[in-house]
Short mmCIF file of C-alpha atoms in Angstrom, two decimals:
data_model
loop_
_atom_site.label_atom_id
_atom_site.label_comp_id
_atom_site.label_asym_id
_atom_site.label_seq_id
_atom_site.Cartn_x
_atom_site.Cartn_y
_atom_site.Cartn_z
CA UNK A 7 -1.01 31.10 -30.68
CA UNK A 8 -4.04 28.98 -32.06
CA UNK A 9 -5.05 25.76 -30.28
CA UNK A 10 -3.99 23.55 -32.89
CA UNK A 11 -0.39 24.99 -32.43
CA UNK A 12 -0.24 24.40 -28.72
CA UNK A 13 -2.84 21.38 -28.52
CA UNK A 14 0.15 18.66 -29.16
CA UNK A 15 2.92 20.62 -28.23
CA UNK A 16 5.07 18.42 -25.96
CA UNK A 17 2.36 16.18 -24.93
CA UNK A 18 2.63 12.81 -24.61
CA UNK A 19 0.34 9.60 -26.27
CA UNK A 20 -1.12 6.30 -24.52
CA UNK A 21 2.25 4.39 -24.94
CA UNK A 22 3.82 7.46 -23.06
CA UNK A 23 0.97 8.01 -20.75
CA UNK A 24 1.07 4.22 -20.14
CA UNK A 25 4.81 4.35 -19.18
CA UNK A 26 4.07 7.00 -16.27
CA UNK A 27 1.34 5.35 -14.71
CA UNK A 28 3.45 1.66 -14.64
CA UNK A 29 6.44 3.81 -13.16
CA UNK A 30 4.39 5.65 -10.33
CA UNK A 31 3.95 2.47 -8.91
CA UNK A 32 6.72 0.12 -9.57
CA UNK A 33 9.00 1.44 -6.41
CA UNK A 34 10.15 0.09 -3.57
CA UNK A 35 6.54 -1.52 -2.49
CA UNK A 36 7.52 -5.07 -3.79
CA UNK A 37 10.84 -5.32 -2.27
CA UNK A 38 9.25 -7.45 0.94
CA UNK A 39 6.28 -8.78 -0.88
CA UNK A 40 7.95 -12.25 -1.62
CA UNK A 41 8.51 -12.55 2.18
CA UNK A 42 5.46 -11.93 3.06
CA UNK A 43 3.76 -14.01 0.38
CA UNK A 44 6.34 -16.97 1.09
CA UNK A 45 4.48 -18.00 3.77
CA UNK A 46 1.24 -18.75 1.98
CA UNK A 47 2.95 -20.44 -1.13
CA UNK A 48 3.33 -19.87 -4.47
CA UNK A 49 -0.71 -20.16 -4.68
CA UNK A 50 0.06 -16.61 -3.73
CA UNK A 51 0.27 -15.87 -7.36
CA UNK A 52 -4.07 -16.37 -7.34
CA UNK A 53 -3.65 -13.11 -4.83
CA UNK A 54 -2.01 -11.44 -7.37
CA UNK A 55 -4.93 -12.25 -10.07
CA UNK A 56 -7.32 -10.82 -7.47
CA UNK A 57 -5.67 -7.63 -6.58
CA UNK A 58 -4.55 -6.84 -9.92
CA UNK A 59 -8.51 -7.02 -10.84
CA UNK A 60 -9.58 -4.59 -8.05
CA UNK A 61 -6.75 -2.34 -9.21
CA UNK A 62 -8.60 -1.78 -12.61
CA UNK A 63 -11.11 -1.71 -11.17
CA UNK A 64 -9.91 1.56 -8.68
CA UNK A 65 -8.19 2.88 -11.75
CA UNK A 66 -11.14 3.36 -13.75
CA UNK A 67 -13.04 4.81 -10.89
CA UNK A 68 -9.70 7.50 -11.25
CA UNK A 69 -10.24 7.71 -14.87
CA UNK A 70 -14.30 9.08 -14.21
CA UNK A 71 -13.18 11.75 -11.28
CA UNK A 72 -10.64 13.60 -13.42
CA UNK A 73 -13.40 14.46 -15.57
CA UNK A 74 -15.70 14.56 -13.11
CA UNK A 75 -14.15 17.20 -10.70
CA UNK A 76 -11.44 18.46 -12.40
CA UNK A 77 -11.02 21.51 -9.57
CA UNK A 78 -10.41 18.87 -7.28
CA UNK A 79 -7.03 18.26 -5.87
CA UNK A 80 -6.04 14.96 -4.46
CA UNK A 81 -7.73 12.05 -3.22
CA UNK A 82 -9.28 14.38 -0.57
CA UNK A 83 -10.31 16.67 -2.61
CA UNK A 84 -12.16 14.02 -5.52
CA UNK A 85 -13.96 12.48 -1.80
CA UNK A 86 -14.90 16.22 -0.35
CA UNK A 87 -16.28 17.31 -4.48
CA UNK A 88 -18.58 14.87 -4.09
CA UNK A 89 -19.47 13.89 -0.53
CA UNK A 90 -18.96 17.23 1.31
CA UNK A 91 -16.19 18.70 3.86
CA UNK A 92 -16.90 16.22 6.51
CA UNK A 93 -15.81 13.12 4.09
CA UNK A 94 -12.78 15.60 2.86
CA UNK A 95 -11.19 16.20 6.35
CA UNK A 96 -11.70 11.97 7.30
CA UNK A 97 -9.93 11.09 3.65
CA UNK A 98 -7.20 13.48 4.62
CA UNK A 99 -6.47 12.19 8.01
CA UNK A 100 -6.83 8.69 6.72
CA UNK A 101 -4.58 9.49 3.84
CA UNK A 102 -2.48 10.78 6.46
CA UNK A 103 -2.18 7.46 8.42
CA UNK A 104 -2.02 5.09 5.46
CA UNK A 105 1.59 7.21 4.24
CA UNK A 106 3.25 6.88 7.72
CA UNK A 107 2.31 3.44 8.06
CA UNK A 108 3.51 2.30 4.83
CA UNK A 109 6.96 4.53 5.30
CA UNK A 110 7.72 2.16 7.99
CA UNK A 111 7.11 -0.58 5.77
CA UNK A 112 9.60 0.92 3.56
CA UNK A 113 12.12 1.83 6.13
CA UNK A 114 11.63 -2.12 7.13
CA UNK A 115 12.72 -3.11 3.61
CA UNK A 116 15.29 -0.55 4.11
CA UNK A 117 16.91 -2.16 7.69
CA UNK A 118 16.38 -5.79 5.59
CA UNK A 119 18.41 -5.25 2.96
CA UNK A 120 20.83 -3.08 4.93
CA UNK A 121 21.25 -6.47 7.33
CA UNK A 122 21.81 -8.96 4.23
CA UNK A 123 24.76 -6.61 3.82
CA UNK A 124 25.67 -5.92 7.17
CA UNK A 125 24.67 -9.48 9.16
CA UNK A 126 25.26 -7.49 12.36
CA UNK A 127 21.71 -5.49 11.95
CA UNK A 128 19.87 -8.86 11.34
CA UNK A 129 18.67 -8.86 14.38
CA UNK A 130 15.53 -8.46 15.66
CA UNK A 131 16.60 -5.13 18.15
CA UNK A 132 19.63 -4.42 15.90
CA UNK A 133 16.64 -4.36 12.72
CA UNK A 134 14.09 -1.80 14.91
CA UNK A 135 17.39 0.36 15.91
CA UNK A 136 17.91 0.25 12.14
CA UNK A 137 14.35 1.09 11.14
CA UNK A 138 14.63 3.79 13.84
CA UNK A 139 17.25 5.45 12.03
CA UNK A 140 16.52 5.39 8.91
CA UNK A 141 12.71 6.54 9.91
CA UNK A 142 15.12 9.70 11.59
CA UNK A 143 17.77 10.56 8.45
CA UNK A 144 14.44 10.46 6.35
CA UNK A 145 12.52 13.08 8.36
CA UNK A 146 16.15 15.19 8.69
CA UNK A 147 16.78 15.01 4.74
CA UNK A 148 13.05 15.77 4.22
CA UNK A 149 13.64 18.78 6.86
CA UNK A 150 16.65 20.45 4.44
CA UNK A 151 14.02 20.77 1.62
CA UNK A 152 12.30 19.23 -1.60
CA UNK A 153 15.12 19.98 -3.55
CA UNK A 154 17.06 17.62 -1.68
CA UNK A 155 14.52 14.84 -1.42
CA UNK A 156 14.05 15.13 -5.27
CA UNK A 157 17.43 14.41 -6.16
CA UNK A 158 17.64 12.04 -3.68
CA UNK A 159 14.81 10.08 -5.50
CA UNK A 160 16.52 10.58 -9.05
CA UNK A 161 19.90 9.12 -7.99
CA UNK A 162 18.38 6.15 -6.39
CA UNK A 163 15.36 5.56 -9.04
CA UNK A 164 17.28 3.66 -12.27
CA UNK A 165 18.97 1.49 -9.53
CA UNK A 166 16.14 1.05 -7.45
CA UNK A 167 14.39 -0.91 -10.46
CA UNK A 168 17.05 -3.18 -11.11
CA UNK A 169 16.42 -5.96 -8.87
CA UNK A 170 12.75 -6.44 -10.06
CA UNK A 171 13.22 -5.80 -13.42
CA UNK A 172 16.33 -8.73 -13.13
CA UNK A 173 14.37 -11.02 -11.18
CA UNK A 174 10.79 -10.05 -13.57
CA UNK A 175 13.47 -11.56 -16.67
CA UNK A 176 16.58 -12.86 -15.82
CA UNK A 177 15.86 -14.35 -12.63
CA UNK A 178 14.04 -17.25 -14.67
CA UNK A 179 16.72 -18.67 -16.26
CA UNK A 180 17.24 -20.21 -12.81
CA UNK A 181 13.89 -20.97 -12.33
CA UNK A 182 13.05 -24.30 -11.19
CA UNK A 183 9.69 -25.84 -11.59
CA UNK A 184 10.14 -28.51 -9.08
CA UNK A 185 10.93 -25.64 -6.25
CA UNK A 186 7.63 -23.67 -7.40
CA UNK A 187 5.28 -26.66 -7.75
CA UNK A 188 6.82 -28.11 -3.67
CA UNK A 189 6.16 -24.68 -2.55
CA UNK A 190 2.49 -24.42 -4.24
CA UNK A 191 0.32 -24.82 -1.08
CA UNK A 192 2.57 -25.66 2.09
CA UNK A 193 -0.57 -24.60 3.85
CA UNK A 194 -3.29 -26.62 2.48
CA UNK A 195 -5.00 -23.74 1.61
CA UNK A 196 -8.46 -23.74 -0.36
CA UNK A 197 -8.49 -21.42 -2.86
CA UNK A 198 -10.75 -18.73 -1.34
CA UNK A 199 -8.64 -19.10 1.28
CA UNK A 200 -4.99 -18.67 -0.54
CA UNK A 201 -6.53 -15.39 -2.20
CA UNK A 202 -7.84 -14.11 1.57
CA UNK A 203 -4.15 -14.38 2.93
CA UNK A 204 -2.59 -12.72 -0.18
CA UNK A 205 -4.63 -10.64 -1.95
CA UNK A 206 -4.67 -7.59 0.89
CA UNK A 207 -0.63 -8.15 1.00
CA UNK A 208 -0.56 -7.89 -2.94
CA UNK A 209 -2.66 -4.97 -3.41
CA UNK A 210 0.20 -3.04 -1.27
CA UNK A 211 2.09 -3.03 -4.63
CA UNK A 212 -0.66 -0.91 -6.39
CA UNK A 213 -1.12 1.96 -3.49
CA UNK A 214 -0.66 5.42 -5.51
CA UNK A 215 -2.66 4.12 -8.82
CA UNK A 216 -4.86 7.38 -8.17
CA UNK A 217 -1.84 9.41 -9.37
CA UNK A 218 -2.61 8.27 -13.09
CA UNK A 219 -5.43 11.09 -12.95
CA UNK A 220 -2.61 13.36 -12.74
CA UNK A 221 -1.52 12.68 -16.19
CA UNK A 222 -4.25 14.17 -17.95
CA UNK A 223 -3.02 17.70 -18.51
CA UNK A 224 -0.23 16.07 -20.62
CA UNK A 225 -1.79 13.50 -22.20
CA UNK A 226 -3.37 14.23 -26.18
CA UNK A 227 -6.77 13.43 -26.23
CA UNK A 228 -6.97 12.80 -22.20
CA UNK A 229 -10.77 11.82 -22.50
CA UNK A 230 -9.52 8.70 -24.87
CA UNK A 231 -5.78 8.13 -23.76
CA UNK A 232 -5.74 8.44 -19.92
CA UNK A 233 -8.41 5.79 -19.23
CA UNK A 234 -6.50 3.11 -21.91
CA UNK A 235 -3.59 4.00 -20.61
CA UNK A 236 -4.39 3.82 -16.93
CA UNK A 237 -5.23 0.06 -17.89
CA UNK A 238 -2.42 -0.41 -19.74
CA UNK A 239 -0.48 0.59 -16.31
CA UNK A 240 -1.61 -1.03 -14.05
CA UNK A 241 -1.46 -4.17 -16.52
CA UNK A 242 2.03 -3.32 -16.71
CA UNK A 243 3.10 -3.31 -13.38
CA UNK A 244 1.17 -6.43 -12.44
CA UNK A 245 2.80 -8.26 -14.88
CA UNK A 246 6.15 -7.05 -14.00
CA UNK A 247 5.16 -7.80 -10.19
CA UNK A 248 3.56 -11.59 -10.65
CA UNK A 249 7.03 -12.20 -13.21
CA UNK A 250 9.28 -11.31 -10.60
CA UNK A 251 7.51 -12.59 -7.36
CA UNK A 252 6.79 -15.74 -9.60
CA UNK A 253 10.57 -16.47 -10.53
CA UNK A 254 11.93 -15.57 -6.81
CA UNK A 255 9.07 -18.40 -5.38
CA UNK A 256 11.24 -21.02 -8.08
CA UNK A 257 14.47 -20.47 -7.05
CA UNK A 258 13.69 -20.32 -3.08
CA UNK A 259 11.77 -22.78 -1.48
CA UNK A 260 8.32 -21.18 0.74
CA UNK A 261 9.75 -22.01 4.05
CA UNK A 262 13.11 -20.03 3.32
CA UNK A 263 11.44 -17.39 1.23
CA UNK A 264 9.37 -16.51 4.25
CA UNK A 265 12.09 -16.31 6.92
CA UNK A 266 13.98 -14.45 4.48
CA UNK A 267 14.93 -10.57 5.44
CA UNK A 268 15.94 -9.43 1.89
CA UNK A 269 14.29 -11.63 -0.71
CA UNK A 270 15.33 -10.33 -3.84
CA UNK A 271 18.99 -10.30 -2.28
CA UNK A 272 18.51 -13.97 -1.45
CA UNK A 273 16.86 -15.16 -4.67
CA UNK A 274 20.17 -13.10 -6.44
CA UNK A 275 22.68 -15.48 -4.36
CA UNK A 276 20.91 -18.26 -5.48
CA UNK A 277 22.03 -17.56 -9.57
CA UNK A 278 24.81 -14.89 -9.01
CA UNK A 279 26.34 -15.65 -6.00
CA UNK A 280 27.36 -13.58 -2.92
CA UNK A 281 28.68 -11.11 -5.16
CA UNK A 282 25.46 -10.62 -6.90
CA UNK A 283 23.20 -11.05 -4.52
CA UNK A 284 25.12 -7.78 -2.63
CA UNK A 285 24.60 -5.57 -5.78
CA UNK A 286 21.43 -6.40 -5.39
CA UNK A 287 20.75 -5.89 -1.94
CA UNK A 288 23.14 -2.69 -2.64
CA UNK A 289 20.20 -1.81 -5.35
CA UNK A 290 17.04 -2.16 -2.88
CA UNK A 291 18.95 -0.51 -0.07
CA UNK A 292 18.97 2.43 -2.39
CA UNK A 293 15.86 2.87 -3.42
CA UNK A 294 14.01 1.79 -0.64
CA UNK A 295 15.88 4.65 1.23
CA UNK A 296 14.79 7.06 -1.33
CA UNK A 297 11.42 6.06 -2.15
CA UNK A 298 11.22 6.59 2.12
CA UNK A 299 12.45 10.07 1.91
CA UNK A 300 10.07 11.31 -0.70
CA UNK A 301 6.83 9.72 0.94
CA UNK A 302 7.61 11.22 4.47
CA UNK A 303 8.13 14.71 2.91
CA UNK A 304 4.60 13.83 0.90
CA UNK A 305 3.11 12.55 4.43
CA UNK A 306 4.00 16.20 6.30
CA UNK A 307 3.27 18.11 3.20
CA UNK A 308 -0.28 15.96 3.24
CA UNK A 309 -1.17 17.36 6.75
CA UNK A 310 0.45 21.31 5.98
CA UNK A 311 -1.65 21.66 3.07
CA UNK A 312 -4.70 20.28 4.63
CA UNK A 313 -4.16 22.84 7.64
CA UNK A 314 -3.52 25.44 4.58
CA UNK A 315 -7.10 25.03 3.48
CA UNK A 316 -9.03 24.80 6.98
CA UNK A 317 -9.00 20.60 6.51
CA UNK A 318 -6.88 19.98 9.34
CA UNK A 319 -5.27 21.51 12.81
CA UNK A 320 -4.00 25.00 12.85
CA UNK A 321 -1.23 23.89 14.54
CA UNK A 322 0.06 22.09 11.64
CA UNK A 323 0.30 25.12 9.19
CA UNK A 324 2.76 26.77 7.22
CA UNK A 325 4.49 28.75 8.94
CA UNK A 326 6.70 31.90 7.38
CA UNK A 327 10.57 31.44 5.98
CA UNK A 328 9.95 27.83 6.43
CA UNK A 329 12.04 25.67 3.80
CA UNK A 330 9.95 22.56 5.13
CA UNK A 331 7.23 22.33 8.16
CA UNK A 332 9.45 20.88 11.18
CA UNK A 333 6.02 20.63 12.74
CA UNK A 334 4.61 18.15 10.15
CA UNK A 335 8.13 16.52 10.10
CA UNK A 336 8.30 15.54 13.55
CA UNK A 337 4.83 14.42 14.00
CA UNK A 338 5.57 12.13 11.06
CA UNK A 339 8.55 11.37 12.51
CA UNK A 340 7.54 10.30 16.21
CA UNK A 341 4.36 8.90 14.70
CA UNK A 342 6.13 6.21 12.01
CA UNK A 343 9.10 5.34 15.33
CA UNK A 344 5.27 4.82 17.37
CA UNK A 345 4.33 2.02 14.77
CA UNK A 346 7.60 0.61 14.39
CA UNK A 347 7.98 0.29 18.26
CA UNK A 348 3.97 -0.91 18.26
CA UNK A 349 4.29 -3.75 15.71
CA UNK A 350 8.05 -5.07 16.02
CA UNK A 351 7.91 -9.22 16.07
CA UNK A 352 10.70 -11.64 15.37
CA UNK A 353 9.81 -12.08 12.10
CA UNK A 354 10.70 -9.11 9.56
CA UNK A 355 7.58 -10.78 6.94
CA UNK A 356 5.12 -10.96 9.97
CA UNK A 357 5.63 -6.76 10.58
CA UNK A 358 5.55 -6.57 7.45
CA UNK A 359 2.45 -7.78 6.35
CA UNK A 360 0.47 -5.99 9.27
CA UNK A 361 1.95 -2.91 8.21
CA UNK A 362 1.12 -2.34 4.54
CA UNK A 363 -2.08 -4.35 5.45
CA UNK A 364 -3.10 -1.50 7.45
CA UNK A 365 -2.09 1.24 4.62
CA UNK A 366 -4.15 -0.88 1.82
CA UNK A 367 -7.10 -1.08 3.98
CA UNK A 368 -7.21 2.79 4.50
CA UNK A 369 -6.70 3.01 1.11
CA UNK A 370 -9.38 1.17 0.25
CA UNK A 371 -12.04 2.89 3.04
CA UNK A 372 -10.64 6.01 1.04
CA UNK A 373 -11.66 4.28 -2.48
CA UNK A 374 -14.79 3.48 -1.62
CA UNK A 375 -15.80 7.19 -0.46
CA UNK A 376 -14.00 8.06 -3.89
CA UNK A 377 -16.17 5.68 -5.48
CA UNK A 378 -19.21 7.08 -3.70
CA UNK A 379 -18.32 10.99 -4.48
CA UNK A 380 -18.87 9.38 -8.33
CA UNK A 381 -22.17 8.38 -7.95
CA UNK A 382 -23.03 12.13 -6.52
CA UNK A 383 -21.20 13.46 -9.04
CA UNK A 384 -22.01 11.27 -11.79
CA UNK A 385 -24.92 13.71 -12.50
CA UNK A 386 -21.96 16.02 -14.50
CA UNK A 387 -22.20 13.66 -17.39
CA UNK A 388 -24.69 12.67 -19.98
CA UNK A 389 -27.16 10.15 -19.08
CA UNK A 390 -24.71 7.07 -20.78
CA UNK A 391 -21.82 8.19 -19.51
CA UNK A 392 -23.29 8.58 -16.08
CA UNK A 393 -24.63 5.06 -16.19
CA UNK A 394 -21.22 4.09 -17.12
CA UNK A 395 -19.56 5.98 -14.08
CA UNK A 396 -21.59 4.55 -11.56
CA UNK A 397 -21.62 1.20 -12.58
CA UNK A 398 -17.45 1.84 -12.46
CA UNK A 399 -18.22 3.20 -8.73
CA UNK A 400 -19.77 0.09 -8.23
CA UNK A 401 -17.23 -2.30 -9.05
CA UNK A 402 -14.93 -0.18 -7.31
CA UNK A 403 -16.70 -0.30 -4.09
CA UNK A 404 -17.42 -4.52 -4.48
CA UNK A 405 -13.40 -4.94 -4.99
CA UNK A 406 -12.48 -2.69 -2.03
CA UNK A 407 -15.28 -4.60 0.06
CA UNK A 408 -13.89 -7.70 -0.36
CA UNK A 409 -10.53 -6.91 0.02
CA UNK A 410 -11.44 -5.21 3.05
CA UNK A 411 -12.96 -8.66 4.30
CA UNK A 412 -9.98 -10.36 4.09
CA UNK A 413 -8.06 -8.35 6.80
CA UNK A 414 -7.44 -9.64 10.15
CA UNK A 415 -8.86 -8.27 13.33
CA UNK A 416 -5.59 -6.99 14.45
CA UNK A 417 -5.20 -4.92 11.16
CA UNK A 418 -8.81 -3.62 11.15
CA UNK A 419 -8.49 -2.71 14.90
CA UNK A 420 -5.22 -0.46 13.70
CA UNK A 421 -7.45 0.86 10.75
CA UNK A 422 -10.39 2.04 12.55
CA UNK A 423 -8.31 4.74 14.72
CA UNK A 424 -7.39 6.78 11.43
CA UNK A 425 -11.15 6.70 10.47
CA UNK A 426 -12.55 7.51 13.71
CA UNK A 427 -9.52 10.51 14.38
CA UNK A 428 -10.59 12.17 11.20
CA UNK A 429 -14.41 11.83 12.31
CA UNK A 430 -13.82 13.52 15.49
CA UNK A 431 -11.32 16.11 13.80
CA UNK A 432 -14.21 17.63 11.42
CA UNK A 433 -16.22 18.57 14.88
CA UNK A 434 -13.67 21.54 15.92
CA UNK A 435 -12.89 22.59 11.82
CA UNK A 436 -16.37 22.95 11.05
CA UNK A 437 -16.52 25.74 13.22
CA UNK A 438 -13.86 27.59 11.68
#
């Protein structure tokens, strides 16, 4: 067949293309956000502003490396293309950390919601046993294979959305103004300030923008459509995220949004009543339990791929007959109950919040060597376009910088082990 007959066949255009990259992102990751947000005000909303502009700015960076090194694979492989092995094997141990400490943010969201609708796992121990648990029947469904954890993610996807989506449109016809204007600045706050406390926390809602690469190969015209509609994606989702987060903060006052265990849940009781807010907790339970599933199967298929290629221990590779790597499984597994254990406080927003701080920041120390593997590679392209990609790199690294700034020594502390692990790791690989 010519190219012209198979050159459209079944692709997809930039409305399309736009559609996949606002999905990939719009999950489970704002379920807690509100919480955690609560607490610094509805100024919050100026956090949003700031990480939605260092997410285009990370999502063009993603729109140069397709092109760029298109052999790659991953966002180990775009760092290694560029910046050698030793970069490759620290991105994939950092990569590593980042999903295991975010899947106990999600299984967090997951014990929240399962106490609005059980009040006996409110709790603080009854809300780690909880965690605990679900952490557990994640790594066990993972274990019985990915054709369980895909359906798994289908059946719980549609509802999974509802509750943003309702509180992103509906949720504003009981918005109040005089609730969201009371519960502006209960801090004080300056505005550099307002953006340091919420920006890092906001940015959690964009982690996984780097899969928009992937939509190239079914994209028409990819070197036109994939960069507009990686913008048009990420523009998406933040607008879907400030609309919803911005409605909840006017029907719940700060000091109760913060305290709250299942925001979205609460905000629903507020217009819908008990019934409604329980669908709605119902809704997040669901998806926050399946969005959990899928990213600990992704987090020990991360590490038995790496070992695959010679990127990471031997120990940790496939093994023969295997439906799914019990080896990677459990180390996820015992790792994600060693963080819940390791940052369990009173308050459900407070755990929160360190957690996904501590994914975005190794997500960012892994943007920035993405954005530096540009510059080396920049060379690929024709003199404008190169000028174009490293100026890109550079706005990428600026935005990661200063989000980066922003986190708190506790969080950094946390960060640092992934980085320096994956350092140390490269010493015994490199002689294999």
């Amino acid at each position: 067949m010519t190219e012209a007959a198979t050159g459209h066949h079944g692709r997809i255009g930039v409305l399309g293309a736009t559609a996949l990259v606002a999905g990939s992102m719009i999950g489970s990751g704002v379920y807690l956000l509100p919480a955690t947000l609560g607490a610094v005000g509805s100024i919050s909303i100026l956090g949003w502003i700031a990480a939605t502009a260092a997410a285009l700015a990370i999502a063009g960076l993603f729109a140069w490396l397709g092109p760029a090194a298109p052999e790659a694979r991953g966002l180990a492989g775009y760092v290694q293309a560029g910046l050698g092995r030793l970069f490759g094997v620290q991105t994939t141990v950092v990569y590593w950390s980042l999903c295991w400490f975010g899947n106990v943010a999600i299984a967090l969201a997951v014990a929240g919601y399962a106490g609005f609708l059980v009040p006996a796992l409110a709790g603080e121990g009854a809300r780690l046993a909880t965690t605990l648990a679900v952490i557990w029947v994640a790594v066990a469904a993972s274990w019985i294979g990915p054709r369980t954890v895909a359906r798994i993610e289908g059946w719980t996807l549609a509802l999974g959305l509802l509750p943003v989506l309702l509180a992103a449109t509906a949720g504003w016809i009981w918005f109040r103004p005089e609730v969201f204007a009371a519960s502006w600045n209960p801090q004080a706050l300056s505005i550099p300030a307002a953006v340091q406390q919420s920006g890092l926390n906001a940015f959690w809602a964009f982690l996984g923008l780097e899969c928009a690469a992937a939509t190239a190969g079914v994209v028409r015209d990819p070197a036109r459509n994939v960069p507009r509609a990686t913008l048009f994606g990420v523009l998406a989702a933040a607008l879907i995220y400030v609309a919803a987060c911005a409605a909840l903060m006017g029907l719940m006052p700060a000091a109760e949004l913060a305290t709250s265990e299942a925001p979205f849940a609460d905000a629903a009781r507020v217009g819908l009543g008990l019934g409604g807010g329980a669908i709605i907790a119902f809704c997040a339970f669901l998806r926050t339990s399946g969005c959990l599933t899928g990213w600990t199967l992704v987090a020990a298929e991360t590490t038995r791929s790496a070992a695959d290629e010679g990127a990471f221990l031997p120990f940790f590779r496939t093994h023969p007959g295997g439906r799914a790597s019990a080896v990677n499984l459990l180390a996820v597994g015992a790792l994600m109950s060693l963080v819940a254990v390791m940052t369990a406080t009173p308050s459900l927003g407070e755990q929160f919040g360190v957690l996904i701080n501590v994914a975005v920041l190794l997500s960012l120390y892994a943007y920035i060597l993405a954005a530096l593997s540009l510059i080396r590679l920049s060379r690929r392209f024709t003199p404008g376009k190169r000028v174009a990609a490293i100026v890109t790199a550079a706005v990428a690294i600026a935005c990661s910088a200063a989000l980066i700034a922003t986190g708190k020594p506790i969080e950094l502390a946390y960060s640092l082990i992934p980085i320096l692990a994956g350092a140390a790791l490269y010493l015994p690989l490199r002689r294999r």
